[in-house]
PDB file of N, CA, C and O in Angstrom:
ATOM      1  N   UNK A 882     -22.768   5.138   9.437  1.00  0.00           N
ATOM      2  CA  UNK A 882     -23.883   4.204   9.558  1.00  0.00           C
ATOM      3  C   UNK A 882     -23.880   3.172   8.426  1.00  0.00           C
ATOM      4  O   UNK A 882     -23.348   3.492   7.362  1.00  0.00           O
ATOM      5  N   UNK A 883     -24.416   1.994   8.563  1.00  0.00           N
ATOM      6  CA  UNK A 883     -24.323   0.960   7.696  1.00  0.00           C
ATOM      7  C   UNK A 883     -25.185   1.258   6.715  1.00  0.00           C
ATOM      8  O   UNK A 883     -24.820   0.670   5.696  1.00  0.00           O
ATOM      9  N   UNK A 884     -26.225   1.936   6.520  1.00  0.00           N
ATOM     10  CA  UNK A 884     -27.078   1.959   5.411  1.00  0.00           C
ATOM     11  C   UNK A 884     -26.050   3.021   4.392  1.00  0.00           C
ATOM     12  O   UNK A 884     -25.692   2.551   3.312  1.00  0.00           O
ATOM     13  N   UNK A 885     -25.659   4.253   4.719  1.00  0.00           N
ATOM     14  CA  UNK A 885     -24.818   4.602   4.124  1.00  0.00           C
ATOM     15  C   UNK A 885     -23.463   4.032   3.184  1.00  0.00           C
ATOM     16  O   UNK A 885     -22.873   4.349   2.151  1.00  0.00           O
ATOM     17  N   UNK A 886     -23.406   3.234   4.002  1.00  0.00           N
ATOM     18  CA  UNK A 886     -22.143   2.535   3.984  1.00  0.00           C
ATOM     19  C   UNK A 886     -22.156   1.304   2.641  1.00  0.00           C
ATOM     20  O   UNK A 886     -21.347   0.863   1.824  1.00  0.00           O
ATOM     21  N   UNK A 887     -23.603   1.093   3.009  1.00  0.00           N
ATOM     22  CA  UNK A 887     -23.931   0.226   1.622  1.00  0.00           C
ATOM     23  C   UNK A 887     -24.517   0.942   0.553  1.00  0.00           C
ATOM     24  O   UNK A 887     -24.483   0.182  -0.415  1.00  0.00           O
ATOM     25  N   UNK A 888     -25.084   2.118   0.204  1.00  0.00           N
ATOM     26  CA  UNK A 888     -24.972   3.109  -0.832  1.00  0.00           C
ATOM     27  C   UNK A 888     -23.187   3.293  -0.938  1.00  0.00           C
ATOM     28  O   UNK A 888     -22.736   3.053  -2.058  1.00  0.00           O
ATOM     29  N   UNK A 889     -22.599   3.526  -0.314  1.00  0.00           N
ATOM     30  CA  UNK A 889     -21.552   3.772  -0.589  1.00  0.00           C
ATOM     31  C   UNK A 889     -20.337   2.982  -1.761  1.00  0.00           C
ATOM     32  O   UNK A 889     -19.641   3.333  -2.714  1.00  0.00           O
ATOM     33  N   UNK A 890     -20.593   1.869  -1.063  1.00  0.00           N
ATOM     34  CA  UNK A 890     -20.257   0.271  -1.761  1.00  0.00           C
ATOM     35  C   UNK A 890     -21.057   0.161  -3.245  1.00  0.00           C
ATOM     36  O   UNK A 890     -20.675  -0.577  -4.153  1.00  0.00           O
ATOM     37  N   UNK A 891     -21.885   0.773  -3.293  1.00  0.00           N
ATOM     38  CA  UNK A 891     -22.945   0.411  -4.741  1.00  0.00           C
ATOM     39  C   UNK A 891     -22.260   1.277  -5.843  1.00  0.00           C
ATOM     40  O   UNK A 891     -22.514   0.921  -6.993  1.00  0.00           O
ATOM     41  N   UNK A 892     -21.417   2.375  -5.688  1.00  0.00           N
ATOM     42  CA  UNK A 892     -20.905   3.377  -6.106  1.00  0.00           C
ATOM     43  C   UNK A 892     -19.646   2.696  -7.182  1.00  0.00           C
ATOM     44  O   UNK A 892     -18.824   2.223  -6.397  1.00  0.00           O
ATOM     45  N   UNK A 893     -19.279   2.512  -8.243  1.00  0.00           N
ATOM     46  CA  UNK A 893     -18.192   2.078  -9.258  1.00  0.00           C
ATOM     47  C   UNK A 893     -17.150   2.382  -8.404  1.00  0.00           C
ATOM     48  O   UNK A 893     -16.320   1.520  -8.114  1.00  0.00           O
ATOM     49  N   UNK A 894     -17.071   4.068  -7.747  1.00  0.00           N
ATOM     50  CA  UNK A 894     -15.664   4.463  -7.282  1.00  0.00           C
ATOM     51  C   UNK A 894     -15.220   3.542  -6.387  1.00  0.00           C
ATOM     52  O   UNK A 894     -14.011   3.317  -6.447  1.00  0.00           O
ATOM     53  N   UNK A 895     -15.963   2.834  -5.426  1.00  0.00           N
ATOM     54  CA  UNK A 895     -16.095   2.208  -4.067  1.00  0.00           C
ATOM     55  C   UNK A 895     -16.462   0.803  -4.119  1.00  0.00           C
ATOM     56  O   UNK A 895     -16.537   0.309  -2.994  1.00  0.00           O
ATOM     57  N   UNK A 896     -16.659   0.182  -4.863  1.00  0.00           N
ATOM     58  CA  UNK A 896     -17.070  -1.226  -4.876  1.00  0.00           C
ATOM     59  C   UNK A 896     -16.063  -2.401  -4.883  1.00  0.00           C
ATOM     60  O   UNK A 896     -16.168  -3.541  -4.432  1.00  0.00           O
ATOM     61  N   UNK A 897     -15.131  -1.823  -5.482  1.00  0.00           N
ATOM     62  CA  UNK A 897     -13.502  -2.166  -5.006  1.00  0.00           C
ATOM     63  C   UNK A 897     -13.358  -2.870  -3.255  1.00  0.00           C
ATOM     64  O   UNK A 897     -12.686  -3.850  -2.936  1.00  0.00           O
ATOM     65  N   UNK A 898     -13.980  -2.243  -2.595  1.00  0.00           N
ATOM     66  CA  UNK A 898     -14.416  -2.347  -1.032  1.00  0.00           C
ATOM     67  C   UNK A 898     -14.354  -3.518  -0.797  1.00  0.00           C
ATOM     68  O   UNK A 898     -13.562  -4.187  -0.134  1.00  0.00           O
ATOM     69  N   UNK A 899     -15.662  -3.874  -1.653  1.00  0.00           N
ATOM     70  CA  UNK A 899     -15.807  -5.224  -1.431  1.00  0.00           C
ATOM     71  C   UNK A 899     -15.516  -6.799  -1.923  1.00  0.00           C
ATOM     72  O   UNK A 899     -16.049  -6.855  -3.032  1.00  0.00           O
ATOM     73  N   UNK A 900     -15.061  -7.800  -1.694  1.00  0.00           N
ATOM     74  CA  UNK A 900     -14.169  -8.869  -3.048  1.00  0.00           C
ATOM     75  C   UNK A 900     -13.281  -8.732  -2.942  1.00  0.00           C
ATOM     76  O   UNK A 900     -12.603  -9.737  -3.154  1.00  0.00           O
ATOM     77  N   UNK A 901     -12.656  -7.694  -2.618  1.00  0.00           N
ATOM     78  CA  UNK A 901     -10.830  -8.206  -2.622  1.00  0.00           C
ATOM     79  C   UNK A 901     -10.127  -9.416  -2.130  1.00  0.00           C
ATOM     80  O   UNK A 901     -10.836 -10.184  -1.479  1.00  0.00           O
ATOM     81  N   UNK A 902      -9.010  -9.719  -2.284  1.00  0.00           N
ATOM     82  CA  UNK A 902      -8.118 -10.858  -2.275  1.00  0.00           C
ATOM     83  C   UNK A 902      -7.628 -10.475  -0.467  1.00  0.00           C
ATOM     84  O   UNK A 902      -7.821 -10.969   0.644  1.00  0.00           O
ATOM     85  N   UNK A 903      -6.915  -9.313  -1.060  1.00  0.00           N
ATOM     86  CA  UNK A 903      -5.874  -8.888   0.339  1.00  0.00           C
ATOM     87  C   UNK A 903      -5.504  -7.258   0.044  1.00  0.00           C
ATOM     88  O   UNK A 903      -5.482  -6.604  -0.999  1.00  0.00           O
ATOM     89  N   UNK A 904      -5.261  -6.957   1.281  1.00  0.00           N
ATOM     90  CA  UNK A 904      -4.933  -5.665   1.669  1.00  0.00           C
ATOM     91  C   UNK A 904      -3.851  -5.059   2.379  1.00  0.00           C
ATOM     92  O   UNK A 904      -3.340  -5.359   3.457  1.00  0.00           O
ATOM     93  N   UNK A 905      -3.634  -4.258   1.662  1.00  0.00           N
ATOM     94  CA  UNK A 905      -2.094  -3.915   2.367  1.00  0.00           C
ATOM     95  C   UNK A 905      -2.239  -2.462   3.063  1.00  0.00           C
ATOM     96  O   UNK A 905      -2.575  -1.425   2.491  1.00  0.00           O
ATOM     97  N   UNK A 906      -1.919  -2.617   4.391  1.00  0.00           N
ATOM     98  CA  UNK A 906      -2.061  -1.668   5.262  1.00  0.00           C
ATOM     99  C   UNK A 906      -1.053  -0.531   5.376  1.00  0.00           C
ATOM    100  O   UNK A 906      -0.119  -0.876   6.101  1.00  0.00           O
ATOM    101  N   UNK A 907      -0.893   1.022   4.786  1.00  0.00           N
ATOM    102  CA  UNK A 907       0.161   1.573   5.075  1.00  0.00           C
ATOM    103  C   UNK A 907       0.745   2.219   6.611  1.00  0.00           C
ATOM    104  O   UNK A 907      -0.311   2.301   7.240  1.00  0.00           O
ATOM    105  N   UNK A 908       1.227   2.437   7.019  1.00  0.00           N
ATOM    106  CA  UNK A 908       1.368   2.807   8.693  1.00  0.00           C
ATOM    107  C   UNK A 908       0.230   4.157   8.523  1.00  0.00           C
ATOM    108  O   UNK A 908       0.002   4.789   7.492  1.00  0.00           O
ATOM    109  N   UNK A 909      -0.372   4.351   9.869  1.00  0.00           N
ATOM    110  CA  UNK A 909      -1.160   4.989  10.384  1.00  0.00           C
ATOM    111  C   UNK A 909      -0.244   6.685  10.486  1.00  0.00           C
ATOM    112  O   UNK A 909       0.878   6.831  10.970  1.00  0.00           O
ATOM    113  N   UNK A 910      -1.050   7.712   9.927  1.00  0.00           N
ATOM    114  CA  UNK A 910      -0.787   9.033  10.733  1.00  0.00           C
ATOM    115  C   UNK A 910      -1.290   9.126  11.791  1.00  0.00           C
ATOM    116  O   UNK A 910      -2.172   8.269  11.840  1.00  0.00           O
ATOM    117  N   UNK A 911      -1.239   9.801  12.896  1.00  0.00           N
ATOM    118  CA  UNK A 911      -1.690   9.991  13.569  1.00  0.00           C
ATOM    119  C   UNK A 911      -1.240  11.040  14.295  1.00  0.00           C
ATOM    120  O   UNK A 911      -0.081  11.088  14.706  1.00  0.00           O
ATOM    121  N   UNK A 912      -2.730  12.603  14.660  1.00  0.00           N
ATOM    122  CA  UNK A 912      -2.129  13.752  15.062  1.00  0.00           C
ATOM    123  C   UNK A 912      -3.061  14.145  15.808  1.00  0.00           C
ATOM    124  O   UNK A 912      -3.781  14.977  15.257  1.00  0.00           O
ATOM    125  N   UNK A 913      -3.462  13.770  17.288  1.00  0.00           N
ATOM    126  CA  UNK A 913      -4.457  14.197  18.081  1.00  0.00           C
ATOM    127  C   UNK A 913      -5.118  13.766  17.584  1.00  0.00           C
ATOM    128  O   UNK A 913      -4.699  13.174  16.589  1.00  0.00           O
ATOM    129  N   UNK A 914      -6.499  13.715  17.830  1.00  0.00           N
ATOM    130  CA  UNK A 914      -7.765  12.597  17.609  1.00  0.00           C
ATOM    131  C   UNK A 914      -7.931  12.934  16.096  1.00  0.00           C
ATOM    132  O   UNK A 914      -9.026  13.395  15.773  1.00  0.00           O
ATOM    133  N   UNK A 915      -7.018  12.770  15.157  1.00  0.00           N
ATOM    134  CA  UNK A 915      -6.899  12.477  13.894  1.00  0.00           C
ATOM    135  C   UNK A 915      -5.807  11.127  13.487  1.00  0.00           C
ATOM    136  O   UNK A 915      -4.580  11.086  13.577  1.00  0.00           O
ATOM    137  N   UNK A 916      -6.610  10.257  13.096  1.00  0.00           N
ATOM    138  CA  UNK A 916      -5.674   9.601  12.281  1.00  0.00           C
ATOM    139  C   UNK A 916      -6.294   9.629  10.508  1.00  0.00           C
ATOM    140  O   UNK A 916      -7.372  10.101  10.145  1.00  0.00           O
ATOM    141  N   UNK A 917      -4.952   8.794   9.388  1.00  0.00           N
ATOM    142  CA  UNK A 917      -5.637   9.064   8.234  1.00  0.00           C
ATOM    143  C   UNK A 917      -4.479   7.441   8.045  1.00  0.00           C
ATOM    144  O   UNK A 917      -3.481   7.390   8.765  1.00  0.00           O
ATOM    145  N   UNK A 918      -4.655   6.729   7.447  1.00  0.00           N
ATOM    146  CA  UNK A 918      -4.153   5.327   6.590  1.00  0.00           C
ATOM    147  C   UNK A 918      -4.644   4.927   5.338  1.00  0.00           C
ATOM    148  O   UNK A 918      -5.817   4.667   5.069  1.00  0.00           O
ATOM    149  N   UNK A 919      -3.411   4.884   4.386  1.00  0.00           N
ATOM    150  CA  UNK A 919      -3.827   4.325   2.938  1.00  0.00           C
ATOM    151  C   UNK A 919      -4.058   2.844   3.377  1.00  0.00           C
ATOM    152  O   UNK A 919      -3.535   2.163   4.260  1.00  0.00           O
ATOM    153  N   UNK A 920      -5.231   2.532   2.251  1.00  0.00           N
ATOM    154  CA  UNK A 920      -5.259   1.105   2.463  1.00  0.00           C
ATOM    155  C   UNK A 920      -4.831   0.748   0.481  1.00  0.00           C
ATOM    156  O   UNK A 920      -5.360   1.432  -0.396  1.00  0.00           O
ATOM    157  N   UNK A 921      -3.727  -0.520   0.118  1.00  0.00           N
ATOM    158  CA  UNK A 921      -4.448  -0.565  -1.289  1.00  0.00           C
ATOM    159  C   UNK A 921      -4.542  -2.563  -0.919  1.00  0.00           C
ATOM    160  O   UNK A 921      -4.082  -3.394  -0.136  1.00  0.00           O
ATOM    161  N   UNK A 922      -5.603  -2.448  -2.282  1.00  0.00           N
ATOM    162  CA  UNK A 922      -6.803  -3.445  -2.504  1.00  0.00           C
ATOM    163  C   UNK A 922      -6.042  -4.419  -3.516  1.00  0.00           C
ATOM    164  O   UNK A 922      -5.726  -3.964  -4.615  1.00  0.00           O
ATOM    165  N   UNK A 923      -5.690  -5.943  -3.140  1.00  0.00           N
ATOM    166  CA  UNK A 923      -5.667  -6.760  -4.409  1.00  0.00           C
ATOM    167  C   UNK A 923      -5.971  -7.594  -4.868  1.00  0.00           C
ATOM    168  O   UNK A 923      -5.946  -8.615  -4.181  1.00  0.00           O
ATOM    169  N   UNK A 924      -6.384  -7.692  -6.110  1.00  0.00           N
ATOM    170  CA  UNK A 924      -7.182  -8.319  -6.939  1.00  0.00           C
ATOM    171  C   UNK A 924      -6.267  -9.351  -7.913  1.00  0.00           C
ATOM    172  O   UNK A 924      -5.464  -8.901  -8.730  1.00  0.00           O
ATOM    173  N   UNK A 925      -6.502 -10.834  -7.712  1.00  0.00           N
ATOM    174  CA  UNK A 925      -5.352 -11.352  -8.507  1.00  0.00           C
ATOM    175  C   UNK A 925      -3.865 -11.265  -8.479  1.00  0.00           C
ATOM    176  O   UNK A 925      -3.393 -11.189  -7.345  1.00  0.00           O
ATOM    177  N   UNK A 926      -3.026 -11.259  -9.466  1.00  0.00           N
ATOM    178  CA  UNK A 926      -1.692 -11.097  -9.204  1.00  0.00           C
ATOM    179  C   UNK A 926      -1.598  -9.210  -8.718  1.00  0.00           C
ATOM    180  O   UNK A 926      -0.781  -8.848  -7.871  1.00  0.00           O
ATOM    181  N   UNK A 927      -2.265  -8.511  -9.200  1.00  0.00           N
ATOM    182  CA  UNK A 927      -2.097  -6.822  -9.029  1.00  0.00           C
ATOM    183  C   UNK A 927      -2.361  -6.220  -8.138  1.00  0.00           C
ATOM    184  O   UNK A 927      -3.388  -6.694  -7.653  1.00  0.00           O
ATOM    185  N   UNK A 928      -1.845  -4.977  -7.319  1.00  0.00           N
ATOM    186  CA  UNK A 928      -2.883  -4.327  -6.746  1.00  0.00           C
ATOM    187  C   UNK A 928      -3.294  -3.192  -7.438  1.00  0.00           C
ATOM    188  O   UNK A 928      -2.642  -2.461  -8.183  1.00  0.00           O
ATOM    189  N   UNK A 929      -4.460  -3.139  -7.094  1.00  0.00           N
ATOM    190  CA  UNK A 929      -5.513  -2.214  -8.197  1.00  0.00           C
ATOM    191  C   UNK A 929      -5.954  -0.768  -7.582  1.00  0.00           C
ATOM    192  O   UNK A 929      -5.853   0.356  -8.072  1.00  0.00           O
ATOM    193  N   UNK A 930      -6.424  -1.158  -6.464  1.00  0.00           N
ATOM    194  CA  UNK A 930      -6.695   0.161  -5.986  1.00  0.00           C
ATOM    195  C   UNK A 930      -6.687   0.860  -5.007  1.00  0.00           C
ATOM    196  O   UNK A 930      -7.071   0.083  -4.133  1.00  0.00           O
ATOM    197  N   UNK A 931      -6.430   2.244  -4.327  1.00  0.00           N
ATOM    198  CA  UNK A 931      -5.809   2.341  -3.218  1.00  0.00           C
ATOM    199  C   UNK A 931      -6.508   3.619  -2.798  1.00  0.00           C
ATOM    200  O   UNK A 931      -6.459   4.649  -3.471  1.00  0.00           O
ATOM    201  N   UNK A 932      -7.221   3.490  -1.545  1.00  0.00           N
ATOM    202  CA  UNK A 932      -8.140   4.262  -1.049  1.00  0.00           C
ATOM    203  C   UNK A 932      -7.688   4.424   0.604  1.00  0.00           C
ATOM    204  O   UNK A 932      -7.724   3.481   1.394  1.00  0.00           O
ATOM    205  N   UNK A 933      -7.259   5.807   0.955  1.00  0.00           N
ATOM    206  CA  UNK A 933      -7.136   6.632   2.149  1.00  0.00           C
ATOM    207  C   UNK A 933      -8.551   7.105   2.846  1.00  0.00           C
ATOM    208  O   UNK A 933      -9.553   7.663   2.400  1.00  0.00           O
ATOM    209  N   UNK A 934      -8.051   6.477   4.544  1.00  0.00           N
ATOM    210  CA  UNK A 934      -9.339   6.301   5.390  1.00  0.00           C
ATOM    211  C   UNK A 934      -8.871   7.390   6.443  1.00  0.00           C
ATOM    212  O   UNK A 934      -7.990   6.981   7.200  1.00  0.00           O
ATOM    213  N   UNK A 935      -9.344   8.874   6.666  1.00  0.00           N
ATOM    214  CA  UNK A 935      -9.413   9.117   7.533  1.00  0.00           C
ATOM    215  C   UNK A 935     -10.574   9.166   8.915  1.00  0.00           C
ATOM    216  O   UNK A 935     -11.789   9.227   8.726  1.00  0.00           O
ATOM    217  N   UNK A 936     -10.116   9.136   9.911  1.00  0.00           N
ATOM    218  CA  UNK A 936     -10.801   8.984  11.428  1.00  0.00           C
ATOM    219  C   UNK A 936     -10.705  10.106  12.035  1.00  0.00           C
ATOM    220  O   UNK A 936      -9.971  11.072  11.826  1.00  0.00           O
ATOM    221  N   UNK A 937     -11.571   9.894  12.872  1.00  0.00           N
ATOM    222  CA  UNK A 937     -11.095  11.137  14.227  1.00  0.00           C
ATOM    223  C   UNK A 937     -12.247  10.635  15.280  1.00  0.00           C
ATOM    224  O   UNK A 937     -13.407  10.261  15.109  1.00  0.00           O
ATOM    225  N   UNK A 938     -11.489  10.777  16.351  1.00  0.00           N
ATOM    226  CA  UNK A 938     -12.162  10.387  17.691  1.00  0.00           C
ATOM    227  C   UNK A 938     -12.751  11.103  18.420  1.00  0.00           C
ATOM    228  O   UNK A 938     -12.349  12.158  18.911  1.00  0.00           O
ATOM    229  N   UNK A 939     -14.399  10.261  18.638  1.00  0.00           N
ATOM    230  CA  UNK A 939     -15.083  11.132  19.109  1.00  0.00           C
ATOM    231  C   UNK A 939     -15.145  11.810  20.452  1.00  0.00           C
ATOM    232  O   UNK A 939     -14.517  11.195  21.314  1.00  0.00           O
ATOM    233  N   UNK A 940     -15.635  12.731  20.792  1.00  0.00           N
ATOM    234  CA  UNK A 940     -15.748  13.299  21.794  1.00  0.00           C
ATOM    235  C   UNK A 940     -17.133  14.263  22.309  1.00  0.00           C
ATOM    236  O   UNK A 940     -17.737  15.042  21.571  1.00  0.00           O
ATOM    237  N   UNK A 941     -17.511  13.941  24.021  1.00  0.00           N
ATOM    238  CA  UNK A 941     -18.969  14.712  24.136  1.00  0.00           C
ATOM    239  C   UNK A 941     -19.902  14.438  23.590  1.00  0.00           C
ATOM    240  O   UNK A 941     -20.625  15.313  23.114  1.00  0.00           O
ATOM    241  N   UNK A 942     -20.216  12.958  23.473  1.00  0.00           N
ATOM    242  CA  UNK A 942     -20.926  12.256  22.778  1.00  0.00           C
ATOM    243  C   UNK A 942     -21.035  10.665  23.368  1.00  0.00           C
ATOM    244  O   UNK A 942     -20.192  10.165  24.112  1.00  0.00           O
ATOM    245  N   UNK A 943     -22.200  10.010  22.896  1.00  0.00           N
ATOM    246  CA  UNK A 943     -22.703   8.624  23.625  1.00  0.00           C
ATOM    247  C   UNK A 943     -21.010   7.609  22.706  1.00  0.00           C
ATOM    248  O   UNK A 943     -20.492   6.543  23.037  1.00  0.00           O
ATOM    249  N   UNK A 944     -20.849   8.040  22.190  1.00  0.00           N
ATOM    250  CA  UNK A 944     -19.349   7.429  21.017  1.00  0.00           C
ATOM    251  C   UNK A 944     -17.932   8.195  21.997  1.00  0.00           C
ATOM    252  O   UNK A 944     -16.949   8.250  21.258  1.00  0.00           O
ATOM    253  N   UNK A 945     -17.654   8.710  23.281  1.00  0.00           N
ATOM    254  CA  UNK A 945     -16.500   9.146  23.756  1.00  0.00           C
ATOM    255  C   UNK A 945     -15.664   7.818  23.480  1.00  0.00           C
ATOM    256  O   UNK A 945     -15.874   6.605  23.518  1.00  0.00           O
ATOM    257  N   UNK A 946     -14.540   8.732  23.162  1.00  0.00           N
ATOM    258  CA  UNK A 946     -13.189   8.078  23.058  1.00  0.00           C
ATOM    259  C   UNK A 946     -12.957   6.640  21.630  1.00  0.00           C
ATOM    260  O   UNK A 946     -12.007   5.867  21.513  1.00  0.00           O
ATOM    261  N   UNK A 947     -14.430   6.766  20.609  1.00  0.00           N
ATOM    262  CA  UNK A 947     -14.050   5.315  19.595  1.00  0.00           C
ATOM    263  C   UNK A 947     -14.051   6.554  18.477  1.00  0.00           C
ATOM    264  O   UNK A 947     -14.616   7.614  18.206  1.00  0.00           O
ATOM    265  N   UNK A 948     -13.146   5.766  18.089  1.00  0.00           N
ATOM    266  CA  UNK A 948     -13.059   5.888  16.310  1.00  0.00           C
ATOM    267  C   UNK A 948     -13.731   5.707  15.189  1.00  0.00           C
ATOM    268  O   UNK A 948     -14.100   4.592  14.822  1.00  0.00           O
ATOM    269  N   UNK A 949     -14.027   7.156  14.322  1.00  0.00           N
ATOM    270  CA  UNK A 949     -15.010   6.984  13.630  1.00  0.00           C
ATOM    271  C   UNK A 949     -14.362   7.485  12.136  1.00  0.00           C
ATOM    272  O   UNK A 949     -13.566   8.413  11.988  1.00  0.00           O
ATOM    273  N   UNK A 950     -14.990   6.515  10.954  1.00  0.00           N
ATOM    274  CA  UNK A 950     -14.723   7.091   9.765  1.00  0.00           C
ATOM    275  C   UNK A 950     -14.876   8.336   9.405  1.00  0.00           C
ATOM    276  O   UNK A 950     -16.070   8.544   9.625  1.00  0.00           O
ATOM    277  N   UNK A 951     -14.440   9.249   9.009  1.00  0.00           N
ATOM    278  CA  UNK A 951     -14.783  10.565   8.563  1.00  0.00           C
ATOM    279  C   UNK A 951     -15.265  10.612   6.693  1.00  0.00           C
ATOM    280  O   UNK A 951     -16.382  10.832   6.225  1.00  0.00           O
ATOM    281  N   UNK A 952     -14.119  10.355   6.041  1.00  0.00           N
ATOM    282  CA  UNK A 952     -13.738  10.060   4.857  1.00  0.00           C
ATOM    283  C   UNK A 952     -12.922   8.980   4.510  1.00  0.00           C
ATOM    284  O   UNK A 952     -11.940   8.538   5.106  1.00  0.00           O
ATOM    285  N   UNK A 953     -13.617   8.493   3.139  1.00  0.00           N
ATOM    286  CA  UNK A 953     -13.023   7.251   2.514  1.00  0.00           C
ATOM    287  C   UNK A 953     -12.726   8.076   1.058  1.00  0.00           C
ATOM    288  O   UNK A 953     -13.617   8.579   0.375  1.00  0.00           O
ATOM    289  N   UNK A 954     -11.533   8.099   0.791  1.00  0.00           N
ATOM    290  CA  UNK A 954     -10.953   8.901  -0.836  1.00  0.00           C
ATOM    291  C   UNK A 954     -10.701   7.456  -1.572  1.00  0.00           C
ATOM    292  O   UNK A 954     -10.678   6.305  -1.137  1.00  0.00           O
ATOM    293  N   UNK A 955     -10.552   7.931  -2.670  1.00  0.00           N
ATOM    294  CA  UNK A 955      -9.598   6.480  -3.763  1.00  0.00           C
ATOM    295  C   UNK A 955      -8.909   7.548  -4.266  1.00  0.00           C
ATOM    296  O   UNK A 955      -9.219   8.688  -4.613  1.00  0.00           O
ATOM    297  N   UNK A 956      -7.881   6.897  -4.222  1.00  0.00           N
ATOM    298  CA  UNK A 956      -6.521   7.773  -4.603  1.00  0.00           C
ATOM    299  C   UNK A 956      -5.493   6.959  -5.510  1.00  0.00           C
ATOM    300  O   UNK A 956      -5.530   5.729  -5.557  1.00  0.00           O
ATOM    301  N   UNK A 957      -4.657   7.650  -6.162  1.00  0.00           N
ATOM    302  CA  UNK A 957      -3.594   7.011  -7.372  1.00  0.00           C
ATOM    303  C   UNK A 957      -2.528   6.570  -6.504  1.00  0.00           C
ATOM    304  O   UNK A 957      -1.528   6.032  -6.980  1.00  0.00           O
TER     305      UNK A 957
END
């Protein structure tokens, strides 16, 4: 949910989120209604920081068959 989502962003670990330059997408896992993708974040000439998004697709629910964030990590 978006209200979450903007507590989330307010967070030092996570604020990175928002402002970046460009993003570099690593290829997608994907294993049955799991996927997980590093994303890293750059800022200026560097990239700075690099945060893994896993999903999983819903099911038996008003959301069948879309993709939903599960977890957002920041990772080295």
């Amino acid at each position: 949910p978006i209200d979450r989502f903007i507590d989330l962003v307010k967070n030092p670990v996570y604020s990175p989120l928002i402002g970046f330059e460009e993003a570099n997408l690593a290829p997608f896992e994907l294993k049955g209604d799991t996927a997980k993708q590093r994303v890293r974040l750059r800022y200026g000439k560097d990239w700075v920081v690099s945060y893994l998004f896993a999903l999983s697709r819903q099911q038996g629910s008003e959301y069948e068959d879309c993709w939903m964030t599960d977890t957002v990590l920041r990772v080295s």
